[in-house]
Coordinates of C-alpha atoms in Angstrom, one line a residue:
M1028 CA -24.5 -7.2 12.8
I1029 CA -20.9 -8.1 12.0
A1030 CA -18.5 -5.2 12.3
R1031 CA -16.7 -4.5 9.0
M1032 CA -13.1 -3.3 8.6
Q1033 CA -13.1 0.4 7.8
I1034 CA -10.7 1.1 5.0
D1035 CA -9.3 4.7 4.9
R1036 CA -9.2 5.2 1.1
R1037 CA -6.7 8.0 1.5
R1038 CA -4.3 5.4 2.8
L1039 CA -4.8 2.9 0.0
L1040 CA -2.3 2.3 -2.8
A1041 CA -1.5 5.6 -4.3
G1042 CA -2.8 6.9 -7.6
T1043 CA -5.9 4.7 -8.1
A1044 CA -8.8 6.0 -5.9
A1045 CA -9.9 8.7 -8.3
L1046 CA -10.5 6.4 -11.2
S1047 CA -13.9 5.9 -12.5
A1048 CA -14.8 2.5 -14.0
T1049 CA -17.6 0.4 -15.5
A1050 CA -19.1 -3.0 -15.1
A1051 CA -18.4 -3.6 -18.8
L1052 CA -14.7 -4.1 -18.2
P1053 CA -14.1 -6.7 -21.0
V1054 CA -14.4 -3.8 -23.5
R1055 CA -10.8 -3.4 -24.8
A1056 CA -10.6 0.0 -26.6
E1057 CA -12.9 2.8 -27.5
T1058 CA -10.5 5.7 -28.2
A1059 CA -7.2 6.3 -29.8
A1060 CA -5.6 6.6 -26.4
D1061 CA -7.2 3.3 -25.5
R1062 CA -5.6 1.6 -28.5
V1063 CA -2.1 2.9 -27.5
A1064 CA -2.6 1.7 -23.9
M1065 CA -3.9 -1.7 -24.8
T1066 CA -1.1 -2.3 -27.3
S1067 CA 1.3 -1.6 -24.5
L1068 CA -0.5 -3.8 -22.0
D1069 CA -0.8 -6.7 -24.5
R1070 CA 3.0 -6.5 -25.0
Q1071 CA 3.4 -6.6 -21.2
A1072 CA 1.2 -9.7 -21.1
E1073 CA 3.5 -11.5 -23.6
A1074 CA 6.5 -10.5 -21.6
L1075 CA 5.0 -11.9 -18.4
M1076 CA 4.2 -15.2 -20.0
A1077 CA 7.8 -15.4 -21.3
A1078 CA 9.0 -15.0 -17.8
Y1079 CA 6.4 -17.4 -16.3
P1080 CA 5.7 -19.8 -19.1
E1081 CA 3.6 -22.2 -17.0
Y1082 CA 0.8 -19.7 -17.2
A1083 CA 0.4 -20.2 -21.0
T1084 CA -0.1 -23.9 -20.3
Q1085 CA -2.5 -23.3 -17.4
L1086 CA -4.6 -21.1 -19.6
G1087 CA -4.4 -23.4 -22.6
I1088 CA -2.7 -20.8 -24.9
D1089 CA 0.7 -22.4 -25.3
K1090 CA 0.2 -22.9 -29.0
G1091 CA 0.7 -21.0 -32.2
A1092 CA 3.1 -18.1 -31.7
R1093 CA 3.5 -19.2 -28.0
A1094 CA 4.2 -22.9 -28.7
A1095 CA 7.8 -22.6 -27.5
L1096 CA 6.5 -21.8 -24.0
K1097 CA 5.2 -25.3 -23.6
A1098 CA 8.7 -26.7 -23.3
R1099 CA 9.8 -24.2 -20.6
L1100 CA 9.4 -23.6 -16.9
T1101 CA 9.9 -20.5 -14.8
D1102 CA 13.6 -19.9 -14.2
R1103 CA 13.9 -20.0 -10.4
S1104 CA 17.6 -18.9 -10.1
A1105 CA 18.6 -15.8 -8.3
A1106 CA 19.8 -14.2 -11.5
A1107 CA 16.4 -14.7 -13.1
E1108 CA 14.6 -13.3 -10.1
A1109 CA 16.8 -10.2 -10.4
R1110 CA 15.9 -10.0 -14.1
R1111 CA 12.2 -10.2 -13.3
R1112 CA 12.6 -7.4 -10.9
D1113 CA 14.4 -5.2 -13.4
D1114 CA 11.8 -6.1 -16.1
A1115 CA 9.0 -5.1 -13.7
V1116 CA 10.7 -1.8 -13.1
A1117 CA 10.8 -1.2 -16.9
R1118 CA 7.2 -2.2 -17.4
L1119 CA 6.0 0.1 -14.6
A1120 CA 7.9 3.0 -16.2
A1121 CA 6.1 2.2 -19.5
V1122 CA 2.7 2.1 -17.9
R1123 CA 3.3 5.4 -16.1
A1124 CA 4.4 7.0 -19.4
L1125 CA 1.1 6.2 -21.0
P1126 CA -1.1 9.3 -21.7
R1127 CA -4.1 9.2 -19.4
D1128 CA -6.1 11.9 -21.3
G1129 CA -8.6 10.3 -23.6
L1130 CA -8.7 6.9 -21.9
S1131 CA -12.1 5.4 -21.6
P1132 CA -13.1 4.5 -18.0
T1133 CA -12.6 0.8 -18.8
V1134 CA -9.1 1.0 -20.1
A1135 CA -8.2 3.5 -17.4
T1136 CA -9.1 0.8 -14.9
H1137 CA -6.9 -1.8 -16.8
V1138 CA -4.0 0.6 -16.7
A1139 CA -4.4 1.5 -13.1
T1140 CA -4.6 -2.2 -12.1
V1141 CA -1.5 -3.1 -14.0
E1142 CA 0.3 -0.1 -12.5
A1143 CA -0.7 -1.1 -9.0
A1144 CA 0.4 -4.7 -9.4
H1145 CA 3.8 -3.7 -10.6
A1146 CA 4.3 -1.0 -8.0
L1147 CA 3.4 -3.3 -5.2
A1148 CA 5.7 -6.1 -6.4
I1149 CA 8.7 -3.7 -7.0
D1150 CA 8.2 -2.4 -3.5
G1151 CA 8.3 -6.0 -2.3
W1152 CA 11.5 -6.8 -4.1
R1153 CA 13.0 -3.7 -2.5
R1154 CA 11.8 -4.3 1.1
M1155 CA 12.0 -8.1 1.1
P1156 CA 14.9 -9.2 -1.1
V1157 CA 14.6 -12.8 0.0
G1158 CA 12.1 -15.6 -0.6
D1159 CA 9.4 -15.7 -3.2
M1160 CA 7.8 -12.7 -4.9
A1161 CA 4.3 -13.6 -6.1
L1162 CA 3.0 -11.5 -9.0
L1163 CA 0.6 -13.5 -11.2
S1164 CA -2.9 -14.6 -10.5
N1165 CA -2.5 -18.2 -9.6
N1166 CA 0.2 -17.5 -7.0
N1167 CA -0.5 -13.9 -5.9
F1168 CA -1.3 -15.3 -2.5
R1169 CA 2.2 -16.7 -2.0
S1170 CA 4.7 -13.9 -1.3
T1171 CA 6.9 -15.2 1.5
P1172 CA 10.4 -14.7 2.9
Y1173 CA 10.9 -18.4 2.4
V1174 CA 11.9 -19.4 -1.1
V1175 CA 11.0 -23.0 -0.5
S1176 CA 8.8 -24.6 2.2
Q1177 CA 6.4 -27.4 2.7
G1178 CA 3.9 -25.3 0.8
N1179 CA 5.7 -23.6 -2.0
G1180 CA 8.5 -24.4 -4.4
A1181 CA 9.0 -26.5 -7.5
L1182 CA 8.1 -29.7 -5.7
V1183 CA 4.6 -28.3 -5.0
D1184 CA 4.1 -26.6 -8.4
T1185 CA 5.8 -28.5 -11.2
P1186 CA 4.5 -32.1 -10.8
D1187 CA 0.9 -30.8 -10.7
L1188 CA 1.5 -28.8 -13.8
L1189 CA 2.9 -31.8 -15.7
E1190 CA 0.2 -34.2 -14.5
T1191 CA -2.9 -32.1 -14.8
K1192 CA -2.2 -29.1 -17.1
H1193 CA 0.4 -30.2 -19.7
T1194 CA -1.8 -31.7 -22.5
I1195 CA -0.3 -34.0 -25.1
A1196 CA -1.7 -34.3 -28.6
T1197 CA 1.5 -34.4 -30.7
K1198 CA 5.1 -35.6 -30.5
A1199 CA 6.2 -32.1 -30.0
D1200 CA 4.0 -31.9 -26.9
A1201 CA 5.7 -35.0 -25.5
E1202 CA 9.1 -33.7 -26.2
A1203 CA 8.1 -30.5 -24.4
Y1204 CA 7.1 -32.6 -21.4
L1205 CA 10.6 -34.2 -21.3
A1206 CA 12.2 -30.7 -21.6
R1207 CA 10.1 -29.6 -18.6
L1208 CA 11.3 -32.6 -16.6
D1209 CA 14.8 -31.5 -17.2
G1210 CA 13.7 -28.0 -16.3
Y1211 CA 12.1 -29.3 -13.1
A1212 CA 15.5 -30.6 -11.9
R1213 CA 17.1 -27.2 -12.7
Q1214 CA 14.3 -25.4 -10.8
L1215 CA 15.1 -27.6 -7.7
T1216 CA 18.8 -27.0 -8.0
D1217 CA 18.4 -23.2 -8.4
E1218 CA 15.9 -23.0 -5.4
T1219 CA 18.4 -24.9 -3.3
A1220 CA 21.1 -22.3 -4.1
R1221 CA 18.7 -19.5 -3.1
L1222 CA 17.6 -21.3 0.0
R1223 CA 21.3 -21.4 1.1
A1224 CA 21.9 -17.8 0.1
D1225 CA 18.8 -16.5 2.1
A1226 CA 20.0 -18.5 5.1
A1227 CA 23.3 -16.7 4.9
T1228 CA 21.4 -13.5 5.5
G1229 CA 19.7 -15.0 8.6
V1230 CA 16.4 -16.2 7.0
Y1231 CA 15.6 -19.8 7.9
L1232 CA 12.3 -21.6 7.5
P1233 CA 11.2 -22.5 11.1
A1234 CA 12.7 -25.8 12.1
F1235 CA 9.4 -27.6 12.5
L1236 CA 8.4 -26.7 9.0
N1237 CA 11.9 -27.5 7.7
A1238 CA 11.3 -31.1 9.0
I1239 CA 8.1 -31.4 7.0
A1240 CA 9.7 -30.0 3.8
E1241 CA 12.6 -32.4 4.1
R1242 CA 10.3 -35.3 4.6
Q1243 CA 8.3 -34.4 1.6
L1244 CA 11.4 -34.0 -0.6
R1245 CA 12.9 -37.3 0.5
A1246 CA 9.6 -39.1 -0.1
A1247 CA 9.4 -37.6 -3.6
A1248 CA 13.0 -38.6 -4.3
A1249 CA 12.2 -42.2 -3.4
A1250 CA 8.8 -42.4 -5.0
P1251 CA 7.8 -44.4 -8.1
P1252 CA 8.3 -42.3 -11.3
T1253 CA 4.6 -41.3 -11.6
L1254 CA 5.6 -38.4 -13.9
A1255 CA 7.1 -40.9 -16.2
T1256 CA 4.2 -43.3 -16.3
G1257 CA 1.9 -40.3 -16.6
L1258 CA 3.7 -39.3 -19.8
G1259 CA 3.5 -42.9 -21.0
D1260 CA -0.3 -42.8 -20.4
K1261 CA -0.7 -39.5 -22.2
T1262 CA 1.3 -40.5 -25.2
G1263 CA -0.5 -43.8 -25.4
A1264 CA -3.9 -42.2 -25.3
A1265 CA -2.7 -39.8 -28.1
G1266 CA -1.4 -42.7 -30.2
I1267 CA 2.2 -41.3 -30.2
A1268 CA 4.7 -44.1 -30.8
G1269 CA 7.8 -44.4 -28.7
D1270 CA 8.9 -45.5 -25.2
W1271 CA 8.2 -42.2 -23.5
T1272 CA 8.0 -43.8 -20.1
A1273 CA 11.6 -45.0 -20.3
R1274 CA 12.9 -41.7 -21.6
A1275 CA 11.1 -39.8 -18.8
T1276 CA 12.3 -42.3 -16.2
A1277 CA 15.9 -41.8 -17.3
I1278 CA 15.6 -38.0 -16.7
I1279 CA 14.0 -38.6 -13.3
D1280 CA 16.7 -41.0 -12.2
R1281 CA 19.5 -38.9 -13.7
S1282 CA 18.4 -35.4 -12.7
V1283 CA 15.2 -35.1 -10.7
R1284 CA 15.9 -37.5 -7.9
P1285 CA 19.4 -36.1 -7.2
A1286 CA 18.0 -32.6 -7.2
L1287 CA 15.2 -33.5 -4.8
A1288 CA 17.7 -35.3 -2.5
A1289 CA 20.1 -32.3 -2.6
Q1290 CA 17.3 -30.0 -1.6
A1291 CA 16.3 -32.3 1.3
D1292 CA 20.0 -32.4 2.4
A1293 CA 20.1 -28.5 2.3
F1294 CA 17.1 -28.4 4.7
A1295 CA 18.7 -30.9 7.0
T1296 CA 22.0 -29.0 7.0
L1297 CA 20.2 -25.7 7.8
R1298 CA 17.8 -27.0 10.5
P1299 CA 20.3 -26.8 13.4
K1300 CA 20.5 -23.0 12.8
A1301 CA 16.8 -22.6 12.4
S1302 CA 14.5 -21.6 15.2
D1303 CA 11.2 -23.2 16.3
V1304 CA 9.8 -19.7 16.7
P1305 CA 6.8 -19.7 14.4
G1306 CA 6.5 -16.0 13.6
M1307 CA 8.8 -14.2 11.2
W1308 CA 9.6 -11.5 13.8
K1309 CA 13.0 -13.1 14.5
T1310 CA 14.1 -12.7 10.9
P1311 CA 16.1 -9.6 9.7
D1312 CA 14.0 -6.4 9.0
A1313 CA 10.9 -8.4 10.1
A1314 CA 8.7 -5.4 11.0
D1315 CA 9.0 -3.7 7.6
R1316 CA 8.8 -7.0 5.7
Y1317 CA 5.7 -8.1 7.5
A1318 CA 4.2 -4.6 6.9
W1319 CA 4.7 -5.1 3.2
L1320 CA 3.4 -8.6 3.2
A1321 CA 0.2 -7.3 5.0
E1322 CA -0.1 -4.5 2.4
A1323 CA 0.3 -6.9 -0.5
A1324 CA -2.2 -9.3 1.0
T1325 CA -4.9 -6.7 1.7
T1326 CA -4.1 -3.8 -0.8
T1327 CA -4.6 -1.5 2.2
R1328 CA -2.2 0.2 4.6
S1329 CA -4.1 -1.1 7.7
T1330 CA -1.6 -1.7 10.5
P1331 CA -1.2 -5.2 12.1
D1332 CA -2.7 -3.8 15.3
E1333 CA -5.8 -2.5 13.5
I1334 CA -6.2 -5.8 11.7
H1335 CA -5.8 -7.7 15.0
T1336 CA -8.5 -5.7 16.7
I1337 CA -11.0 -6.1 13.8
G1338 CA -10.5 -9.8 13.9
L1339 CA -11.2 -10.0 17.6
E1340 CA -14.4 -7.9 17.1
Q1341 CA -15.6 -10.1 14.3
C1342 CA -14.9 -13.3 16.2
R1343 CA -17.1 -12.1 19.0
A1344 CA -19.9 -11.1 16.7
Y1345 CA -19.9 -14.4 14.8
A1346 CA -19.9 -16.4 18.1
A1347 CA -23.0 -14.5 19.1
E1348 CA -24.7 -15.5 15.8
L1349 CA -23.7 -19.1 16.2
D1350 CA -25.0 -19.4 19.8
P1351 CA -28.8 -19.9 19.0
L1352 CA -28.0 -22.3 16.2
L1353 CA -25.7 -24.4 18.4
R1354 CA -28.3 -24.4 21.1
A1355 CA -30.8 -25.8 18.7
Q1356 CA -28.4 -28.7 18.2
G1357 CA -28.5 -29.4 22.0
L1358 CA -25.1 -27.7 22.5
T1359 CA -25.7 -25.2 25.3
Q1360 CA -22.5 -25.3 27.4
G1361 CA -19.1 -23.8 26.6
T1362 CA -17.8 -21.2 24.1
A1363 CA -18.8 -21.3 20.5
G1364 CA -15.5 -22.9 19.6
E1365 CA -15.9 -25.6 22.2
R1366 CA -19.4 -26.4 21.0
L1367 CA -18.2 -26.6 17.4
I1368 CA -15.5 -29.0 18.5
A1369 CA -18.2 -31.2 20.0
L1370 CA -20.5 -30.9 16.9
G1371 CA -17.6 -31.8 14.7
K1372 CA -17.1 -35.1 16.5
R1373 CA -20.6 -36.4 15.9
P1374 CA -20.2 -39.8 14.2
D1375 CA -23.2 -39.2 11.9
L1376 CA -21.4 -36.2 10.5
L1377 CA -18.0 -37.8 9.7
F1378 CA -16.7 -39.8 6.8
A1379 CA -14.6 -42.9 7.5
D1380 CA -10.9 -42.3 7.5
T1381 CA -10.5 -45.0 4.8
D1382 CA -10.1 -45.0 1.0
A1383 CA -13.9 -45.7 0.8
G1384 CA -14.6 -42.8 3.2
R1385 CA -12.5 -40.5 1.1
A1386 CA -14.3 -41.6 -2.1
E1387 CA -17.6 -41.0 -0.4
L1388 CA -16.5 -37.5 0.7
L1389 CA -15.4 -36.6 -2.8
A1390 CA -18.8 -37.8 -4.1
Y1391 CA -20.6 -35.7 -1.6
L1392 CA -18.7 -32.6 -2.8
N1393 CA -20.0 -33.2 -6.3
T1394 CA -23.5 -33.4 -5.0
I1395 CA -23.1 -30.0 -3.4
V1396 CA -22.0 -28.5 -6.7
A1397 CA -24.9 -30.1 -8.5
K1398 CA -27.4 -28.8 -5.9
L1399 CA -26.1 -25.2 -6.2
R1400 CA -25.8 -24.9 -10.0
P1401 CA -29.5 -24.4 -10.7
R1402 CA -29.7 -21.5 -8.1
L1403 CA -26.9 -19.4 -9.6
R1404 CA -29.2 -17.4 -11.9
R1405 CA -30.7 -15.9 -8.8
A1406 CA -27.3 -14.3 -8.1
F1407 CA -25.9 -13.5 -11.5
G1408 CA -27.1 -12.0 -14.8
K1409 CA -24.2 -13.5 -16.7
L1410 CA -23.3 -17.1 -16.1
V1411 CA -20.1 -18.8 -16.9
R1412 CA -19.6 -22.5 -17.3
G1413 CA -18.1 -23.2 -13.9
N1414 CA -15.9 -25.9 -15.5
L1415 CA -14.3 -27.9 -12.6
V1416 CA -13.1 -31.2 -11.3
I1417 CA -12.8 -32.1 -7.6
R1418 CA -9.5 -33.8 -6.6
R1419 CA -7.8 -35.0 -3.5
V1420 CA -4.5 -33.2 -2.7
P1421 CA -1.8 -35.6 -3.8
P1422 CA -0.7 -37.6 -0.8
A1423 CA 3.0 -36.8 -1.6
I1424 CA 2.4 -33.2 -0.5
Q1425 CA -0.6 -33.4 1.7
D1426 CA 1.3 -33.0 5.0
G1427 CA 2.4 -29.5 4.0
A1428 CA -0.5 -28.5 1.8
P1429 CA -3.4 -26.2 2.8
N1430 CA -6.7 -27.9 3.7
G1431 CA -8.3 -26.7 0.5
Y1432 CA -7.4 -24.7 -2.6
A1433 CA -8.2 -24.3 -6.3
G1434 CA -6.4 -23.8 -9.6
P1435 CA -7.6 -22.4 -12.8
G1436 CA -8.7 -24.2 -15.9
S1437 CA -7.8 -23.4 -19.5
M1438 CA -9.4 -20.6 -21.4
D1439 CA -10.7 -23.0 -24.1
G1440 CA -12.4 -25.2 -21.5
K1441 CA -10.5 -28.3 -22.4
V1442 CA -8.8 -28.5 -19.0
P1443 CA -11.2 -27.9 -16.1
G1444 CA -10.4 -25.9 -13.0
A1445 CA -9.3 -28.1 -10.1
Y1446 CA -10.7 -27.8 -6.6
Y1447 CA -8.3 -29.7 -4.2
I1448 CA -9.3 -30.9 -0.8
N1449 CA -6.7 -32.3 1.7
L1450 CA -7.9 -35.7 2.9
R1451 CA -4.9 -36.7 5.0
D1452 CA -7.4 -36.8 7.9
T1453 CA -11.1 -37.0 7.1
G1454 CA -11.9 -36.2 10.7
I1455 CA -11.3 -32.5 9.9
W1456 CA -14.2 -32.5 7.5
P1457 CA -17.6 -33.0 9.2
R1458 CA -20.4 -32.7 6.6
F1459 CA -21.5 -29.3 7.8
A1460 CA -18.1 -27.8 6.9
L1461 CA -18.0 -28.9 3.3
P1462 CA -20.6 -26.9 1.5
T1463 CA -19.1 -23.5 2.3
L1464 CA -15.6 -24.7 1.4
T1465 CA -16.9 -25.9 -1.9
F1466 CA -18.6 -22.5 -2.6
H1467 CA -15.3 -20.8 -1.7
E1468 CA -13.0 -22.8 -3.9
A1469 CA -15.3 -23.9 -6.7
I1470 CA -18.5 -22.2 -7.6
P1471 CA -19.4 -19.4 -7.2
G1472 CA -15.9 -18.9 -5.7
H1473 CA -12.4 -19.0 -7.2
I1474 CA -12.9 -21.3 -10.2
W1475 CA -16.2 -19.5 -11.1
Q1476 CA -14.6 -16.0 -10.7
G1477 CA -11.6 -17.0 -12.7
E1478 CA -13.6 -17.9 -15.7
Y1479 CA -14.9 -14.3 -15.9
T1480 CA -11.3 -13.1 -16.3
F1481 CA -11.1 -14.9 -19.6
D1482 CA -13.2 -12.1 -21.1
L1483 CA -10.7 -9.5 -19.9
P1484 CA -7.5 -8.5 -21.7
L1485 CA -4.9 -11.2 -21.2
I1486 CA -2.8 -9.1 -18.8
R1487 CA -5.8 -8.8 -16.5
T1488 CA -6.2 -12.6 -16.5
L1489 CA -2.5 -13.0 -15.6
L1490 CA -2.4 -10.5 -12.7
G1491 CA -4.0 -11.2 -9.4
F1492 CA -4.7 -9.5 -6.0
N1493 CA -5.1 -11.6 -2.9
A1494 CA -7.7 -9.4 -1.1
Y1495 CA -9.9 -9.3 -4.2
S1496 CA -9.6 -13.0 -4.9
E1497 CA -10.1 -14.3 -1.3
G1498 CA -12.6 -11.6 -0.5
W1499 CA -14.6 -12.9 -3.5
G1500 CA -14.2 -16.4 -2.2
L1501 CA -15.8 -15.5 1.1
Y1502 CA -18.5 -13.4 -0.6
A1503 CA -19.2 -16.5 -2.7
E1504 CA -20.0 -18.4 0.5
Q1505 CA -22.4 -15.6 1.4
I1506 CA -24.1 -15.7 -2.0
A1507 CA -24.8 -19.4 -1.6
G1508 CA -26.7 -18.6 1.6
E1509 CA -28.5 -15.7 0.0
I1510 CA -29.9 -17.9 -2.8
G1511 CA -31.3 -20.3 -0.4
Y1512 CA -28.8 -23.2 -0.1
Y1513 CA -29.0 -23.3 3.7
D1514 CA -32.8 -22.8 3.9
D1515 CA -33.3 -26.5 4.7
D1516 CA -29.9 -27.1 6.2
P1517 CA -29.3 -25.6 9.6
L1518 CA -26.1 -27.5 10.1
G1519 CA -24.8 -26.1 6.8
R1520 CA -25.7 -22.6 8.1
I1521 CA -23.5 -23.4 11.2
G1522 CA -20.7 -24.4 8.8
Y1523 CA -21.1 -21.1 7.0
L1524 CA -20.8 -19.1 10.1
Q1525 CA -17.9 -21.2 11.3
S1526 CA -16.2 -20.5 8.1
M1527 CA -16.7 -16.7 8.4
N1528 CA -15.5 -16.9 12.0
F1529 CA -12.5 -18.9 10.9
R1530 CA -11.5 -16.1 8.5
A1531 CA -11.9 -13.5 11.2
A1532 CA -9.7 -15.6 13.5
R1533 CA -7.1 -15.6 10.8
L1534 CA -6.8 -11.8 11.2
V1535 CA -6.0 -12.4 14.8
A1536 CA -3.7 -15.5 14.5
D1537 CA -1.6 -14.2 11.6
T1538 CA -0.9 -10.8 13.3
G1539 CA -0.5 -12.6 16.6
L1540 CA 2.3 -14.9 15.3
H1541 CA 4.2 -12.3 13.2
H1542 CA 3.5 -9.0 15.0
K1543 CA 2.6 -9.8 18.6
R1544 CA 5.2 -12.6 18.9
W1545 CA 2.8 -15.3 19.9
T1546 CA 4.1 -18.8 20.5
M1547 CA 2.5 -21.7 18.6
D1548 CA 0.7 -22.8 21.7
Q1549 CA -0.8 -19.3 22.2
A1550 CA -1.9 -19.2 18.6
K1551 CA -3.4 -22.8 18.7
R1552 CA -5.3 -22.1 21.9
F1553 CA -6.8 -19.0 20.5
F1554 CA -7.5 -20.6 17.1
R1555 CA -9.1 -23.8 18.4
G1556 CA -11.1 -21.8 20.9
A1557 CA -12.5 -19.5 18.3
T1558 CA -13.1 -21.9 15.4
G1559 CA -13.7 -25.3 16.9
F1560 CA -11.1 -26.8 14.5
T1561 CA -9.5 -30.1 15.4
D1562 CA -5.9 -30.1 16.5
S1563 CA -4.8 -31.4 13.2
Q1564 CA -6.7 -28.8 11.3
A1565 CA -5.5 -25.9 13.5
T1566 CA -1.9 -27.1 13.1
S1567 CA -2.2 -27.2 9.3
E1568 CA -3.7 -23.7 9.3
L1569 CA -1.1 -22.2 11.6
N1570 CA 1.7 -23.8 9.7
R1571 CA 0.4 -22.1 6.6
Y1572 CA 0.4 -18.7 8.2
C1573 CA 4.0 -19.3 9.3
T1574 CA 4.9 -20.1 5.7
W1575 CA 3.1 -17.3 4.0
P1576 CA 3.0 -14.4 6.5
G1577 CA 0.2 -11.9 5.9
Q1578 CA -1.6 -13.9 3.2
A1579 CA -4.4 -14.9 5.6
L1580 CA -5.3 -11.2 6.2
G1581 CA -6.7 -10.9 2.7
Y1582 CA -9.8 -13.0 3.1
K1583 CA -11.8 -11.0 5.6
T1584 CA -10.4 -7.7 4.5
G1585 CA -11.6 -8.3 1.0
H1586 CA -15.0 -9.7 2.2
N1587 CA -15.6 -6.8 4.5
E1588 CA -14.9 -4.3 1.7
I1589 CA -17.1 -6.0 -0.8
N1590 CA -20.0 -5.8 1.7
R1591 CA -19.2 -2.2 2.5
L1592 CA -19.3 -1.4 -1.2
R1593 CA -22.6 -3.2 -1.5
D1594 CA -24.1 -1.3 1.4
A1595 CA -22.9 2.0 -0.1
A1596 CA -24.3 1.1 -3.5
K1597 CA -27.7 0.1 -2.0
A1598 CA -27.9 3.3 -0.1
R1599 CA -27.0 5.3 -3.2
M1600 CA -29.4 3.5 -5.5
G1601 CA -32.4 2.8 -3.3
A1602 CA -35.1 0.9 -5.1
R1603 CA -32.8 0.7 -8.2
F1604 CA -30.4 -1.6 -6.5
D1605 CA -30.2 -5.0 -8.0
V1606 CA -28.0 -7.5 -6.2
R1607 CA -27.4 -9.4 -9.4
G1608 CA -26.1 -6.3 -11.0
F1609 CA -23.8 -5.7 -8.1
N1610 CA -22.5 -9.3 -8.2
D1611 CA -22.0 -9.1 -11.9
T1612 CA -20.1 -5.8 -11.5
V1613 CA -17.7 -7.2 -8.9
V1614 CA -17.1 -10.6 -10.4
Q1615 CA -16.6 -9.2 -13.9
A1616 CA -14.2 -6.6 -12.6
G1617 CA -11.4 -9.2 -12.2
G1618 CA -8.5 -9.0 -9.7
M1619 CA -7.7 -5.5 -8.7
P1620 CA -6.8 -3.4 -5.6
L1621 CA -9.7 -2.7 -3.3
D1622 CA -9.7 1.0 -4.0
V1623 CA -10.0 0.4 -7.7
L1624 CA -12.8 -2.0 -7.1
A1625 CA -14.5 0.8 -5.1
A1626 CA -14.3 3.0 -8.1
V1627 CA -15.8 0.3 -10.3
V1628 CA -18.8 -0.2 -8.0
E1629 CA -19.3 3.6 -7.5
R1630 CA -19.5 4.1 -11.3
W1631 CA -21.9 1.2 -11.7
S1632 CA -24.1 2.5 -8.9
K1633 CA -24.2 6.0 -10.6
G1634 CA -25.3 4.4 -13.8
G1635 CA -22.0 4.9 -15.6

């Protein structure tokens, strides 16, 4: 039995634990007080999209009254960041001024969730006045003291937005694309100024990550103008006359390439002052900033030491579960991690490290999705479409990108959610590791869960919470096993347990690097020994934890809590417990702090 992290609800984010809630969260308003509250929350949603206009495009709602948003990008200047902080303070005050008497349980939950998101972010701006503050759903995982890195910044975000999300049906859409290309250059320039300003306070991206970021930026500055040819392809397909490729190329050559080069130059200039220490503990006010990052990632007040201990306990428990399965594969000697390393090298389980091998791997992921889809009715009463496409991480950013991640589709279904897998090295992806990754990122994981939020009020679709989102991703892996996916696939079951063990190891490695002052070698020895990851895979993971301190703590914290809530509901309900009802309740709840989720589940289990 895997030990689960015990969350002291008295220590969770204040003001939410007493709320009742309901599985029918999409209901908007039942009372006069509800209508007042929802009018306020709808106004806040529009304000958030004005501040972060890419989200209107991602959701496919950048039309009609919101059409002007399609030509804009988030302003990444220091002045704009200060305005976003001040606006969040005002919105929080407005939420706290709402009358609570007369609110239905559903709307009370919406209000509490919005309040918690803003209170957490404002506390972060106060305690960590550098780097990047993540507030909205698609980047809630990415709060970091480093405003730009190999994993975050305009270089990572904006090309993908333009290539995969910005639809073009009219001349106005094409002009908006060009405006965004100009905006991309401004984003890069503003980020570079903030990068230098943060460095003046003693915050430097670790030197080994600085080198990766600089390399990516220089490659992008020298690359063919794919954003221009992409515009030409889109306008051509839409039958829009004009030489759009030439116009876009002129903007890229005039503005974007110099801005990319200038940001690369800034990293190169700062590198001699940067340390190769991987953890953030050498940066100013590190203990308090890391404490906030851990709180933001987990929506708990668990201490780094508590989290570290739980991670070690769970790694030991998962290793014990893996042992008989590995023995059945003829792997009897060494630790679980050492035997997983050996299993991952079996030639019959690997894809060729060639273009053909990468294409075969992507095709295999699609067969996994197709095999799972018919089973989903065993786990859910309400099914969403699960609209997705599987893509390779663009080679231009693959050296700094995570091994796998997902992005949302549009609310109208015209743009599918995207599940990205990093194929810089196919050797990190033995076949047995791929089903559980797919369940986490695609269905019934992030893309699946995200579609349920489309039935919620818009502000609930916009706001996100790392522990809920990533906890659901791990729980989605668990669901796949519970509906029989691994019944005829013992290697896949090993992959599932390796994945769970990997997320437990994250608790140890992240707190080790940032709180216990581990060296990279210490972290890598532990990580490879626990997970069986290749050196390349472990390096990529640890680089990620260095870039986004604390984010990796949300996965197992959220998963542990979802299972604790499930056990409590089962004990409370006895024979009335229906796992499909529980799953529906959690997935339809949408992103929220874990204590609010506890109230949602408790109300459901009591028949409310």
